[in-house]
């Protein structure tokens, strides 16, 4: 089958659905790949780069006459008319937001797959174009904010005085929000984030942010991997938090989007008015109505009190090479799933949850919407258990019992040493001391340190090689053989233990991979 990669016709689009590195992977899957002349020009991919990757450069008509057409934005009516009967178009369709487009697709004998409808389950992560695009948008939002802010993000102490670090609030800790948190933290800012899903708190903390929880009775656990509409109680408490933070922070980046619905309003006009002059707001939901009152989609405005509100809707397009590469790789991963024989033949399996979720139209038949997918990892609420009586609870040894057992053990040790023939008492004493010391040195160590610590203690325990080497001087061949084996094994233990320890320590050293 032939795959065609076409030029995007949407105004201002700089990306392309395939890059030289991704089309070469499609060729390895057995497909014949053609690219429309000039398709990658705005993303700095030359036609010669595609030819070097093993694909052909063709005109527009030939690219659209392919069996499978890959593109970024949804095709318009003129483009749909160019598709051949039975062709498959794989694109960003947003079928939940564009019912008219879905109806138009049914008028053609084609198959349409919406890459933005991939379910958020573990095995489909490599195909998730929403995450790839949101990741770029979150990073670029910080870049745009830094450009408009006009001051350092990181704090500095110079001869001219002290520069405080910028304070950044991220509203929404999804993929875009986490990317923004990471970028702002890397620049040295004090980063705070809030999100209705409590499960993201650890992710926020792990990349340098501070999670601001909105404490309510009903937590917003996601059931499909996306944010859901919040309750009135949450909205009221969150509004108080946003108002408080707006008076304190320098930069706000909002990322709250709910699939199929208008973006919720998080920052009011009063919140904007309370911010200091020179503050910046980047509204990543501008294309879907915006999270901020006063956002103008596609534009950057400055309010009367000097606050800059950025409502750009093309943040991913501002990094076209990287955005094209990630989108193209998402398509490659999807086509690997759709090409089970790696023979260049696309096969759709409606029993597969990923494939069924993205099929909008198949051979002119409408298959949207798909069955719902449950992807939440949150545990179901457990039924309240009956209280356990203290008598039924497991009891540990009391102080008196432990002392009694210790006294019995010491008495038994002294009795054994008193009646044992020489040199057994000395060996028993050494063994006992080794056990006691080993217990307090190793057993009392925090579990987080056990892995590197165990490797080095294994190496130290290899000093048995000394005793084995002394036995090598004996005359008994059995003793010498066993000693040689002991020296060999102990040497492996020594060098292996220290080698493992060194590798572990390097993993924790900043700058080492």
PDB file of N, CA and C in Angstrom, residues 451-466 484-502:
ATOM      1  N   UNK A 451      19.843  -1.038  48.724  1.00  0.00           N
ATOM      2  CA  UNK A 451      20.431  -1.589  47.512  1.00  0.00           C
ATOM      3  C   UNK A 451      21.901  -1.228  47.352  1.00  0.00           C
ATOM      4  N   UNK A 452      22.309   0.046  47.373  1.00  0.00           N
ATOM      5  CA  UNK A 452      23.738   0.337  47.267  1.00  0.00           C
ATOM      6  C   UNK A 452      24.517  -0.150  48.488  1.00  0.00           C
ATOM      7  N   UNK A 453      23.899  -0.115  49.672  1.00  0.00           N
ATOM      8  CA  UNK A 453      24.611  -0.535  50.871  1.00  0.00           C
ATOM      9  C   UNK A 453      24.876  -2.032  50.842  1.00  0.00           C
ATOM     10  N   UNK A 454      23.902  -2.806  50.403  1.00  0.00           N
ATOM     11  CA  UNK A 454      24.077  -4.247  50.344  1.00  0.00           C
ATOM     12  C   UNK A 454      25.190  -4.636  49.394  1.00  0.00           C
ATOM     13  N   UNK A 455      25.294  -3.924  48.274  1.00  0.00           N
ATOM     14  CA  UNK A 455      26.339  -4.272  47.313  1.00  0.00           C
ATOM     15  C   UNK A 455      27.726  -4.071  47.898  1.00  0.00           C
ATOM     16  N   UNK A 456      27.910  -2.992  48.659  1.00  0.00           N
ATOM     17  CA  UNK A 456      29.235  -2.740  49.218  1.00  0.00           C
ATOM     18  C   UNK A 456      29.518  -3.658  50.415  1.00  0.00           C
ATOM     19  N   UNK A 457      28.481  -4.013  51.181  1.00  0.00           N
ATOM     20  CA  UNK A 457      28.709  -4.961  52.278  1.00  0.00           C
ATOM     21  C   UNK A 457      29.013  -6.354  51.741  1.00  0.00           C
ATOM     22  N   UNK A 458      28.424  -6.690  50.595  1.00  0.00           N
ATOM     23  CA  UNK A 458      28.780  -7.960  49.964  1.00  0.00           C
ATOM     24  C   UNK A 458      30.254  -7.978  49.593  1.00  0.00           C
ATOM     25  N   UNK A 459      30.729  -6.826  49.100  1.00  0.00           N
ATOM     26  CA  UNK A 459      32.137  -6.746  48.746  1.00  0.00           C
ATOM     27  C   UNK A 459      33.023  -6.884  49.978  1.00  0.00           C
ATOM     28  N   UNK A 460      32.633  -6.226  51.059  1.00  0.00           N
ATOM     29  CA  UNK A 460      33.423  -6.304  52.284  1.00  0.00           C
ATOM     30  C   UNK A 460      33.423  -7.726  52.844  1.00  0.00           C
ATOM     31  N   UNK A 461      32.255  -8.391  52.725  1.00  0.00           N
ATOM     32  CA  UNK A 461      32.202  -9.759  53.227  1.00  0.00           C
ATOM     33  C   UNK A 461      33.121 -10.683  52.448  1.00  0.00           C
ATOM     34  N   UNK A 462      33.613 -10.227  51.319  1.00  0.00           N
ATOM     35  CA  UNK A 462      34.534 -11.038  50.536  1.00  0.00           C
ATOM     36  C   UNK A 462      35.915 -11.183  51.146  1.00  0.00           C
ATOM     37  N   UNK A 463      36.136 -10.624  52.351  1.00  0.00           N
ATOM     38  CA  UNK A 463      37.449 -10.779  52.981  1.00  0.00           C
ATOM     39  C   UNK A 463      37.717 -12.225  53.387  1.00  0.00           C
ATOM     40  N   UNK A 464      36.737 -13.095  53.201  1.00  0.00           N
ATOM     41  CA  UNK A 464      36.996 -14.514  53.437  1.00  0.00           C
ATOM     42  C   UNK A 464      38.087 -15.028  52.500  1.00  0.00           C
ATOM     43  N   UNK A 465      38.373 -14.245  51.461  1.00  0.00           N
ATOM     44  CA  UNK A 465      39.446 -14.651  50.565  1.00  0.00           C
ATOM     45  C   UNK A 465      40.784 -14.752  51.308  1.00  0.00           C
ATOM     46  N   UNK A 466      40.923 -13.943  52.358  1.00  0.00           N
ATOM     47  CA  UNK A 466      42.176 -13.983  53.125  1.00  0.00           C
ATOM     48  C   UNK A 466      42.341 -15.339  53.797  1.00  0.00           C
ATOM     49  N   UNK A 484      40.892 -22.847  46.686  1.00  0.00           N
ATOM     50  CA  UNK A 484      40.980 -22.165  45.398  1.00  0.00           C
ATOM     51  C   UNK A 484      39.585 -21.694  44.937  1.00  0.00           C
ATOM     52  N   UNK A 485      38.587 -22.594  45.084  1.00  0.00           N
ATOM     53  CA  UNK A 485      37.219 -22.225  44.705  1.00  0.00           C
ATOM     54  C   UNK A 485      36.730 -21.063  45.558  1.00  0.00           C
ATOM     55  N   UNK A 486      37.059 -21.095  46.868  1.00  0.00           N
ATOM     56  CA  UNK A 486      36.641 -20.020  47.757  1.00  0.00           C
ATOM     57  C   UNK A 486      37.277 -18.698  47.362  1.00  0.00           C
ATOM     58  N   UNK A 487      38.571 -18.731  46.989  1.00  0.00           N
ATOM     59  CA  UNK A 487      39.253 -17.507  46.553  1.00  0.00           C
ATOM     60  C   UNK A 487      38.601 -16.957  45.286  1.00  0.00           C
ATOM     61  N   UNK A 488      38.261 -17.845  44.344  1.00  0.00           N
ATOM     62  CA  UNK A 488      37.652 -17.408  43.097  1.00  0.00           C
ATOM     63  C   UNK A 488      36.290 -16.747  43.343  1.00  0.00           C
ATOM     64  N   UNK A 489      35.440 -17.418  44.111  1.00  0.00           N
ATOM     65  CA  UNK A 489      34.109 -16.877  44.373  1.00  0.00           C
ATOM     66  C   UNK A 489      34.166 -15.594  45.186  1.00  0.00           C
ATOM     67  N   UNK A 490      35.053 -15.561  46.182  1.00  0.00           N
ATOM     68  CA  UNK A 490      35.166 -14.363  47.001  1.00  0.00           C
ATOM     69  C   UNK A 490      35.683 -13.190  46.181  1.00  0.00           C
ATOM     70  N   UNK A 491      36.584 -13.441  45.225  1.00  0.00           N
ATOM     71  CA  UNK A 491      37.104 -12.369  44.379  1.00  0.00           C
ATOM     72  C   UNK A 491      35.993 -11.789  43.502  1.00  0.00           C
ATOM     73  N   UNK A 492      35.148 -12.691  42.972  1.00  0.00           N
ATOM     74  CA  UNK A 492      34.005 -12.217  42.186  1.00  0.00           C
ATOM     75  C   UNK A 492      33.095 -11.353  43.051  1.00  0.00           C
ATOM     76  N   UNK A 493      32.888 -11.771  44.285  1.00  0.00           N
ATOM     77  CA  UNK A 493      32.041 -11.021  45.215  1.00  0.00           C
ATOM     78  C   UNK A 493      32.611  -9.639  45.488  1.00  0.00           C
ATOM     79  N   UNK A 494      33.919  -9.587  45.687  1.00  0.00           N
ATOM     80  CA  UNK A 494      34.569  -8.305  45.997  1.00  0.00           C
ATOM     81  C   UNK A 494      34.457  -7.338  44.826  1.00  0.00           C
ATOM     82  N   UNK A 495      34.971  -7.761  43.668  1.00  0.00           N
ATOM     83  CA  UNK A 495      35.004  -6.847  42.527  1.00  0.00           C
ATOM     84  C   UNK A 495      33.594  -6.546  42.010  1.00  0.00           C
ATOM     85  N   UNK A 496      32.715  -7.550  42.032  1.00  0.00           N
ATOM     86  CA  UNK A 496      31.345  -7.319  41.587  1.00  0.00           C
ATOM     87  C   UNK A 496      30.592  -6.360  42.493  1.00  0.00           C
ATOM     88  N   UNK A 497      30.797  -6.518  43.815  1.00  0.00           N
ATOM     89  CA  UNK A 497      30.114  -5.646  44.762  1.00  0.00           C
ATOM     90  C   UNK A 497      30.503  -4.195  44.593  1.00  0.00           C
ATOM     91  N   UNK A 498      31.805  -3.945  44.468  1.00  0.00           N
ATOM     92  CA  UNK A 498      32.252  -2.558  44.303  1.00  0.00           C
ATOM     93  C   UNK A 498      31.849  -1.999  42.937  1.00  0.00           C
ATOM     94  N   UNK A 499      31.831  -2.855  41.896  1.00  0.00           N
ATOM     95  CA  UNK A 499      31.421  -2.383  40.564  1.00  0.00           C
ATOM     96  C   UNK A 499      29.949  -1.968  40.567  1.00  0.00           C
ATOM     97  N   UNK A 500      29.104  -2.789  41.202  1.00  0.00           N
ATOM     98  CA  UNK A 500      27.682  -2.459  41.277  1.00  0.00           C
ATOM     99  C   UNK A 500      27.468  -1.184  42.081  1.00  0.00           C
ATOM    100  N   UNK A 501      28.199  -1.051  43.176  1.00  0.00           N
ATOM    101  CA  UNK A 501      28.069   0.149  44.001  1.00  0.00           C
ATOM    102  C   UNK A 501      28.442   1.404  43.219  1.00  0.00           C
ATOM    103  N   UNK A 502      29.527   1.309  42.467  1.00  0.00           N
ATOM    104  CA  UNK A 502      29.963   2.474  41.689  1.00  0.00           C
ATOM    105  C   UNK A 502      28.912   2.866  40.651  1.00  0.00           C
TER     106      UNK A 502
END
